[in-house]
Amino acid sequence: MKQPPEISVVAPMHNEADNLDPFFERVGRILDQAGCRWEIVCVNDGSSDDTLERLLDWHAREPRIKVIDLSRNFGKEVALTAGLDHASGAAVVPIDADLQDPPELIPEMIARWREGYDMVYATRRVRHGETAVKRTTASLFYRLLDRISEVHIPRNTGDFRLMDRRVVEALRRMPERTRFMKGLFAWVGFRQTAVYYDRDPRLAGETSWNYWRLWRLAVDGITSFSAAPLKVWSYVGLFLSLSALLYAAFLVIRVFVQGIDVPGYASMMVVILFLGGMQLITLGILGEYLARVFTEVKQRPLYLIRETRGLDADIRPHRPAGGE
Ligand code: UDP
Ligand code: MG
């Protein structure tokens, strides 16, 4: 038992209390069947239900279930990073705790890993229980990102994958605070391959992703992996100035030919409003990048840990004598 585990499963958890029992039963059974030494690193990401209490219960019964309690909700991507930092397996498998990622795929991933792949990602075929709007927007986003970013991010692929220790160490060397995991996974390279599955609706509880959060994730993805939105404005500006110049020439010539006519108030308003809007958009985009530079230079820690169980050097909270 003192040997490091072969497989570390890392699960970020935000209000997942009702999913824990089926999750551990299913994942534990599959890992036992795969016949490898394993651990499950659970990161409690500031849950407001009794996820933490249940996790500690589970840890007491099954020491291979390890618990990291973050000091507050940091968001899934950072919670996942905390888990990756503390997983000790030769391969690491990030997975959603709501059983939307079928753990049944893990043996197949392990098999591909043993064949020599460094990263085996799970790609979903269909999305059950998701609206047509969500499907279309997701597909549009991936297509746009693919066009403008420097790395190819596999379509319909989440964080569910198996990574060799080398890949995990590479990821851990990326210091950025804006953790667009899909992009980071793709950026590291290594030998990658896919396994395919059908995605189920989440087992219990509610998704914490509303459209606003998805939009923010999309903006994070684009701004972390592409400078195109910064650069495109010089070309738009150039095009507009050239058109304006041509239009000015046309006006001058028309005055010579036809004489002065009624002042073009309407067209002037259109141009002013259009350019005003354009400048605001540009400023907003500069702001997006500037805000990211700002969060990076502050060099704050990515996450803070309140308590851990089952790790090499555990952090235990101070509990006053005589109960809570
Ligand atoms: N999650 C988290 N912190 C958050 C939001 C979500 O750790 O702030 C976890 C959540 O518990 C789950 C995973 O991230 O294990 C995916 O979340 P969710 O099912 O809400 O997202 P979706 O499946 O809709 O992408
Ligand atoms: Mg989910």
Tab-separated table of C-alpha atoms and ligand atoms in Angstrom:
chain	number	residue	atom	x	y	z
A	1	MET	CA	0.000	0.000	0.000
A	2	LYS	CA	2.985	2.345	0.356
A	3	GLN	CA	3.713	2.189	-3.372
A	4	PRO	CA	2.317	5.127	-5.316
A	5	PRO	CA	-0.950	4.319	-7.107
A	6	GLU	CA	-0.978	3.551	-10.803
A	7	ILE	CA	-4.201	5.395	-11.496
A	8	SER	CA	-5.336	8.611	-9.802
A	9	VAL	CA	-8.901	9.591	-10.536
A	10	VAL	CA	-9.414	13.311	-9.890
A	11	ALA	CA	-12.959	14.582	-9.332
A	12	PRO	CA	-13.837	18.250	-8.725
A	13	MET	CA	-17.027	18.462	-6.684
A	14	HIS	CA	-19.408	21.328	-6.188
A	15	ASN	CA	-22.649	20.380	-4.402
A	16	GLU	CA	-22.503	16.742	-5.448
A	17	ALA	CA	-23.645	15.130	-2.169
A	18	ASP	CA	-26.346	13.012	-3.831
A	19	ASN	CA	-23.987	11.728	-6.490
A	20	LEU	CA	-21.206	10.573	-4.173
A	21	ASP	CA	-22.457	7.086	-3.273
A	22	PRO	CA	-23.162	5.949	-6.841
A	23	PHE	CA	-19.983	7.687	-8.021
A	24	PHE	CA	-17.626	5.942	-5.596
A	25	GLU	CA	-19.380	2.602	-5.990
A	26	ARG	CA	-19.189	2.676	-9.760
A	27	VAL	CA	-15.693	4.107	-10.067
A	28	GLY	CA	-14.320	1.915	-7.259
A	29	ARG	CA	-15.781	-1.226	-8.802
A	30	ILE	CA	-14.353	-0.438	-12.222
A	31	LEU	CA	-10.903	0.381	-10.874
A	32	ASP	CA	-10.886	-2.833	-8.812
A	33	GLN	CA	-11.863	-4.802	-11.898
A	34	ALA	CA	-9.081	-3.137	-13.877
A	35	GLY	CA	-6.765	-4.655	-11.283
A	36	CYS	CA	-4.540	-1.678	-10.589
A	37	ARG	CA	-3.549	0.271	-7.500
A	38	TRP	CA	-5.730	3.364	-7.450
A	39	GLU	CA	-6.720	6.474	-5.573
A	40	ILE	CA	-9.589	8.893	-6.038
A	41	VAL	CA	-8.639	12.495	-5.279
A	42	CYS	CA	-11.805	14.470	-4.548
A	43	VAL	CA	-11.652	18.252	-4.537
A	44	ASN	CA	-14.506	19.860	-2.648
A	45	ASP	CA	-14.925	23.183	-4.439
A	46	GLY	CA	-16.742	25.225	-1.809
A	47	SER	CA	-19.917	23.125	-1.737
A	48	SER	CA	-22.804	24.524	0.272
A	49	ASP	CA	-24.425	21.116	0.870
A	50	ASP	CA	-22.921	18.253	2.896
A	51	THR	CA	-20.521	17.076	0.187
A	52	LEU	CA	-17.528	17.552	2.511
A	53	GLU	CA	-19.015	15.584	5.428
A	54	ARG	CA	-19.909	12.721	3.124
A	55	LEU	CA	-16.443	12.799	1.573
A	56	LEU	CA	-14.814	12.582	5.002
A	57	ASP	CA	-17.128	9.651	5.817
A	58	TRP	CA	-16.076	7.903	2.651
A	59	HIS	CA	-12.413	8.569	3.365
A	60	ALA	CA	-12.768	7.003	6.815
A	61	ARG	CA	-14.181	3.843	5.241
A	62	GLU	CA	-11.967	3.724	2.143
A	63	PRO	CA	-8.554	5.407	2.599
A	64	ARG	CA	-7.899	5.295	-1.133
A	65	ILE	CA	-10.527	8.039	-1.421
A	66	LYS	CA	-8.615	11.237	-0.664
A	67	VAL	CA	-10.112	14.609	0.071
A	68	ILE	CA	-8.991	18.160	-0.621
A	69	ASP	CA	-11.242	20.876	0.737
A	70	LEU	CA	-10.713	24.249	-0.940
A	71	SER	CA	-11.259	27.394	1.105
A	72	ARG	CA	-14.125	28.536	-1.143
A	73	ASN	CA	-15.600	27.939	-4.596
A	74	PHE	CA	-12.829	28.490	-7.138
A	75	GLY	CA	-14.602	27.042	-10.172
A	76	LYS	CA	-14.238	23.687	-11.817
A	77	GLU	CA	-11.053	24.360	-13.737
A	78	VAL	CA	-9.102	25.514	-10.686
A	79	ALA	CA	-10.532	22.693	-8.541
A	80	LEU	CA	-9.293	20.280	-11.162
A	81	THR	CA	-5.857	21.893	-11.074
A	82	ALA	CA	-5.747	21.447	-7.295
A	83	GLY	CA	-6.550	17.772	-7.791
A	84	LEU	CA	-3.870	17.335	-10.471
A	85	ASP	CA	-1.322	18.970	-8.155
A	86	HIS	CA	-1.988	16.395	-5.442
A	87	ALA	CA	-2.573	13.226	-7.460
A	88	SER	CA	0.357	10.826	-7.220
A	89	GLY	CA	-0.581	8.170	-9.793
A	90	ALA	CA	1.482	7.151	-12.809
A	91	ALA	CA	-1.583	8.150	-14.817
A	92	VAL	CA	-4.257	10.655	-13.853
A	93	VAL	CA	-7.913	10.635	-14.917
A	94	PRO	CA	-9.953	13.818	-14.328
A	95	ILE	CA	-13.654	12.981	-14.234
A	96	ASP	CA	-16.927	14.783	-13.420
A	97	ALA	CA	-18.514	13.639	-10.170
A	98	ASP	CA	-22.038	13.697	-11.634
A	99	LEU	CA	-21.347	10.500	-13.626
A	100	GLN	CA	-21.788	12.268	-16.944
A	101	ASP	CA	-18.409	10.851	-17.873
A	102	PRO	CA	-18.877	7.076	-17.896
A	103	PRO	CA	-16.128	5.536	-15.711
A	104	GLU	CA	-16.640	2.346	-17.751
A	105	LEU	CA	-14.275	3.943	-20.267
A	106	ILE	CA	-11.357	3.965	-17.847
A	107	PRO	CA	-10.200	0.378	-18.562
A	108	GLU	CA	-10.174	1.167	-22.286
A	109	MET	CA	-8.142	4.309	-21.579
A	110	ILE	CA	-5.705	2.336	-19.460
A	111	ALA	CA	-5.315	-0.162	-22.305
A	112	ARG	CA	-4.483	2.612	-24.795
A	113	TRP	CA	-2.093	4.176	-22.270
A	114	ARG	CA	-0.260	0.860	-21.907
A	115	GLU	CA	-0.007	0.763	-25.724
A	116	GLY	CA	2.147	3.874	-25.398
A	117	TYR	CA	-0.187	6.868	-25.665
A	118	ASP	CA	0.495	9.707	-23.223
A	119	MET	CA	-3.005	11.144	-23.313
A	120	VAL	CA	-6.241	9.310	-24.093
A	121	TYR	CA	-9.211	11.659	-24.260
A	122	ALA	CA	-12.869	10.710	-24.295
A	123	THR	CA	-14.857	12.205	-27.153
A	124	ARG	CA	-18.644	12.132	-26.958
A	125	ARG	CA	-20.777	11.067	-29.877
A	126	VAL	CA	-24.158	12.533	-28.896
A	127	ARG	CA	-25.315	14.837	-26.160
A	128	HIS	CA	-28.374	13.462	-24.388
A	129	GLY	CA	-30.399	15.853	-22.264
A	130	GLU	CA	-28.931	18.996	-23.763
A	131	THR	CA	-30.964	21.506	-25.719
A	132	ALA	CA	-30.481	22.094	-29.423
A	133	VAL	CA	-29.378	25.658	-28.610
A	134	LYS	CA	-26.589	24.396	-26.330
A	135	ARG	CA	-25.486	21.871	-28.932
A	136	THR	CA	-25.363	24.453	-31.720
A	137	THR	CA	-23.588	27.100	-29.657
A	138	ALA	CA	-21.031	24.548	-28.472
A	139	SER	CA	-20.363	23.447	-32.030
A	140	LEU	CA	-20.064	27.048	-33.260
A	141	PHE	CA	-17.643	27.844	-30.451
A	142	TYR	CA	-15.365	24.917	-31.228
A	143	ARG	CA	-15.341	25.822	-34.905
A	144	LEU	CA	-14.452	29.456	-34.186
A	145	LEU	CA	-11.750	28.511	-31.695
A	146	ASP	CA	-10.245	26.061	-34.146
A	147	ARG	CA	-10.070	28.777	-36.779
A	148	ILE	CA	-8.369	31.446	-34.720
A	149	SER	CA	-6.321	29.675	-32.061
A	150	GLU	CA	-2.813	28.324	-32.215
A	151	VAL	CA	-3.709	24.812	-31.058
A	152	HIS	CA	-6.194	22.259	-32.305
A	153	ILE	CA	-8.717	21.492	-29.592
A	154	PRO	CA	-10.543	18.224	-30.264
A	155	ARG	CA	-14.271	18.779	-30.756
A	156	ASN	CA	-16.817	17.384	-28.226
A	157	THR	CA	-14.136	16.595	-25.722
A	158	GLY	CA	-14.293	17.583	-22.083
A	159	ASP	CA	-11.831	17.171	-19.274
A	160	PHE	CA	-12.487	13.414	-19.051
A	161	ARG	CA	-9.269	11.753	-20.190
A	162	LEU	CA	-6.296	9.763	-19.026
A	163	MET	CA	-2.946	11.520	-18.790
A	164	ASP	CA	0.462	10.080	-18.229
A	165	ARG	CA	2.503	11.528	-15.361
A	166	ARG	CA	4.684	13.357	-17.923
A	167	VAL	CA	1.653	15.218	-19.229
A	168	VAL	CA	0.516	16.074	-15.700
A	169	GLU	CA	3.955	17.483	-14.886
A	170	ALA	CA	3.834	19.549	-18.089
A	171	LEU	CA	0.402	20.901	-17.121
A	172	ARG	CA	1.617	21.736	-13.651
A	173	ARG	CA	4.335	23.899	-15.143
A	174	MET	CA	1.765	26.173	-16.744
A	175	PRO	CA	1.379	29.036	-14.353
A	176	GLU	CA	-1.555	30.855	-15.879
A	177	ARG	CA	-4.430	31.807	-13.654
A	178	THR	CA	-7.021	31.619	-16.389
A	179	ARG	CA	-7.247	27.853	-16.572
A	180	PHE	CA	-8.891	27.011	-19.859
A	181	MET	CA	-8.188	23.324	-19.383
A	182	LYS	CA	-9.297	22.110	-22.816
A	183	GLY	CA	-6.787	24.489	-24.354
A	184	LEU	CA	-3.979	23.608	-21.949
A	185	PHE	CA	-4.541	19.902	-22.575
A	186	ALA	CA	-4.193	20.483	-26.302
A	187	TRP	CA	-1.238	22.851	-25.959
A	188	VAL	CA	1.018	20.319	-24.227
A	189	GLY	CA	0.989	17.983	-27.201
A	190	PHE	CA	2.439	14.495	-26.558
A	191	ARG	CA	1.019	11.372	-28.169
A	192	GLN	CA	-2.737	11.712	-27.993
A	193	THR	CA	-5.596	9.477	-29.029
A	194	ALA	CA	-9.363	9.342	-28.533
A	195	VAL	CA	-11.923	6.852	-27.249
A	196	TYR	CA	-15.611	7.442	-28.034
A	197	TYR	CA	-18.687	7.393	-25.814
A	198	ASP	CA	-22.263	8.662	-25.444
A	199	ARG	CA	-22.768	11.336	-22.820
A	200	ASP	CA	-25.590	10.795	-20.287
A	201	PRO	CA	-27.619	13.479	-18.548
A	202	ARG	CA	-26.264	14.310	-15.091
A	203	LEU	CA	-27.406	11.884	-12.365
A	204	ALA	CA	-28.648	14.247	-9.661
A	205	GLY	CA	-28.445	17.917	-8.779
A	206	GLU	CA	-28.159	20.755	-11.225
A	207	THR	CA	-25.488	21.865	-13.619
A	208	SER	CA	-23.680	24.938	-12.344
A	209	TRP	CA	-23.124	26.144	-15.885
A	210	ASN	CA	-25.631	28.712	-17.037
A	211	TYR	CA	-25.295	30.542	-20.331
A	212	TRP	CA	-23.395	33.412	-18.776
A	213	ARG	CA	-20.750	31.072	-17.318
A	214	LEU	CA	-20.500	29.220	-20.614
A	215	TRP	CA	-20.009	32.544	-22.382
A	216	ARG	CA	-17.256	33.499	-19.906
A	217	LEU	CA	-15.631	30.122	-20.504
A	218	ALA	CA	-15.765	30.720	-24.238
A	219	VAL	CA	-14.176	34.177	-23.809
A	220	ASP	CA	-11.481	32.643	-21.583
A	221	GLY	CA	-10.805	30.008	-24.189
A	222	ILE	CA	-10.453	32.464	-27.017
A	223	THR	CA	-8.438	35.102	-25.180
A	224	SER	CA	-6.045	32.541	-23.674
A	225	PHE	CA	-5.315	30.830	-26.940
A	226	SER	CA	-5.644	33.451	-29.621
A	227	ALA	CA	-4.568	37.028	-30.157
A	228	ALA	CA	-6.744	37.305	-33.265
A	229	PRO	CA	-9.416	39.488	-31.586
A	230	LEU	CA	-6.647	41.989	-30.753
A	231	LYS	CA	-5.176	42.036	-34.209
A	232	VAL	CA	-8.289	42.047	-36.370
A	233	TRP	CA	-9.069	45.677	-35.460
A	234	SER	CA	-6.145	47.139	-37.341
A	235	TYR	CA	-7.550	45.562	-40.484
A	236	VAL	CA	-11.131	46.633	-39.778
A	237	GLY	CA	-9.841	50.152	-39.069
A	238	LEU	CA	-7.760	50.192	-42.224
A	239	PHE	CA	-10.717	49.049	-44.305
A	240	LEU	CA	-13.010	51.677	-42.762
A	241	SER	CA	-10.495	54.503	-43.216
A	242	LEU	CA	-9.953	53.559	-46.840
A	243	SER	CA	-13.713	53.484	-47.459
A	244	ALA	CA	-14.045	56.862	-45.733
A	245	LEU	CA	-11.291	58.283	-47.939
A	246	LEU	CA	-12.987	57.014	-51.090
A	247	TYR	CA	-16.296	58.431	-49.914
A	248	ALA	CA	-14.648	61.803	-49.209
A	249	ALA	CA	-13.181	61.869	-52.710
A	250	PHE	CA	-16.601	61.035	-54.103
A	251	LEU	CA	-18.160	63.928	-52.122
A	252	VAL	CA	-15.568	66.437	-53.316
A	253	ILE	CA	-16.090	65.423	-56.919
A	254	ARG	CA	-19.848	65.599	-56.532
A	255	VAL	CA	-19.637	69.153	-55.183
A	256	PHE	CA	-17.678	70.138	-58.299
A	257	VAL	CA	-20.111	68.451	-60.652
A	258	GLN	CA	-23.481	69.165	-58.991
A	259	GLY	CA	-22.759	72.029	-56.613
A	260	ILE	CA	-23.564	71.977	-52.884
A	261	ASP	CA	-26.729	70.038	-52.050
A	262	VAL	CA	-28.644	69.268	-48.847
A	263	PRO	CA	-26.222	68.352	-46.033
A	264	GLY	CA	-26.049	64.573	-45.521
A	265	TYR	CA	-27.151	64.528	-41.896
A	266	ALA	CA	-28.480	60.956	-41.951
A	267	SER	CA	-25.397	59.386	-43.471
A	268	MET	CA	-23.192	61.316	-41.040
A	269	MET	CA	-25.083	60.011	-38.043
A	270	VAL	CA	-24.800	56.462	-39.340
A	271	VAL	CA	-21.063	56.776	-39.770
A	272	ILE	CA	-20.540	58.373	-36.351
A	273	LEU	CA	-22.648	55.806	-34.530
A	274	PHE	CA	-21.083	52.923	-36.381
A	275	LEU	CA	-17.555	54.050	-35.664
A	276	GLY	CA	-18.434	54.848	-32.043
A	277	GLY	CA	-19.752	51.332	-31.553
A	278	MET	CA	-16.725	49.868	-33.238
A	279	GLN	CA	-14.386	51.766	-30.926
A	280	LEU	CA	-16.273	50.615	-27.847
A	281	ILE	CA	-16.059	46.987	-28.966
A	282	THR	CA	-12.348	47.374	-29.563
A	283	LEU	CA	-11.852	48.919	-26.138
A	284	GLY	CA	-13.832	46.071	-24.602
A	285	ILE	CA	-11.617	43.518	-26.279
A	286	LEU	CA	-8.477	45.321	-25.155
A	287	GLY	CA	-10.034	45.248	-21.698
A	288	GLU	CA	-10.523	41.479	-21.815
A	289	TYR	CA	-6.847	40.950	-22.497
A	290	LEU	CA	-5.712	43.651	-20.106
A	291	ALA	CA	-7.800	42.100	-17.328
A	292	ARG	CA	-6.047	38.804	-17.964
A	293	VAL	CA	-2.629	40.413	-17.860
A	294	PHE	CA	-3.703	42.048	-14.615
A	295	THR	CA	-4.742	38.781	-12.948
A	296	GLU	CA	-1.503	37.169	-14.110
A	297	VAL	CA	0.815	39.869	-12.776
A	298	LYS	CA	-0.825	39.800	-9.359
A	299	GLN	CA	0.656	36.305	-9.008
A	300	ARG	CA	-1.918	35.195	-6.516
A	301	PRO	CA	-2.076	31.513	-5.659
A	302	LEU	CA	-4.526	29.637	-7.869
A	303	TYR	CA	-6.409	28.137	-4.939
A	304	LEU	CA	-6.265	27.854	-1.166
A	305	ILE	CA	-6.693	24.601	0.716
A	306	ARG	CA	-8.572	24.431	3.990
A	307	GLU	CA	-8.181	20.772	4.796
A	308	THR	CA	-6.904	17.546	3.246
A	309	ARG	CA	-7.307	13.860	4.089
A	310	GLY	CA	-5.233	10.968	2.850
A	311	LEU	CA	-2.439	12.998	1.226
A	312	ASP	CA	1.198	12.647	2.263
A	313	ALA	CA	1.273	15.776	4.393
A	314	ASP	CA	-2.264	16.384	5.514
A	315	ILE	CA	-3.612	19.774	6.420
A	316	ARG	CA	-6.012	19.476	9.338
A	317	PRO	CA	-8.259	22.320	10.414
A	318	HIS	CA	-7.890	23.626	13.933
A	319	ARG	CA	-10.924	22.487	15.936
A	320	PRO	CA	-11.422	24.047	19.382
A	321	ALA	CA	-11.715	21.510	22.207
A	322	GLY	CA	-15.274	20.530	22.990
A	323	GLY	CA	-16.868	20.196	19.584
A	324	GLU	CA	-17.392	22.480	16.598
B	1	UDP	N1	-17.723	21.770	-10.449
B	1	UDP	C1	-16.793	22.316	-9.562
B	1	UDP	N2	-16.850	23.664	-9.286
B	1	UDP	C2	-17.784	24.483	-9.860
B	1	UDP	C3	-18.699	23.915	-10.777
B	1	UDP	C4	-18.631	22.563	-11.052
B	1	UDP	O1	-15.936	21.626	-9.033
B	1	UDP	O2	-17.775	25.675	-9.555
B	1	UDP	C5	-17.661	20.315	-10.740
B	1	UDP	C6	-18.975	19.577	-10.572
B	1	UDP	O3	-19.145	19.133	-9.259
B	1	UDP	C7	-18.818	18.408	-11.533
B	1	UDP	C8	-17.982	19.014	-12.646
B	1	UDP	O4	-17.323	20.148	-12.091
B	1	UDP	O5	-18.100	17.342	-10.951
B	1	UDP	C9	-18.825	19.402	-13.840
B	1	UDP	O6	-19.824	20.304	-13.437
B	1	UDP	P1	-21.277	20.330	-14.086
B	1	UDP	O7	-21.838	18.946	-14.118
B	1	UDP	O8	-22.035	21.348	-13.324
B	1	UDP	O9	-20.948	20.839	-15.539
B	1	UDP	P2	-21.425	20.231	-16.960
B	1	UDP	O10	-21.473	18.740	-16.827
B	1	UDP	O11	-22.746	20.835	-17.220
B	1	UDP	O12	-20.355	20.681	-17.896
B	2	MG	MG	-22.192	17.626	-15.518
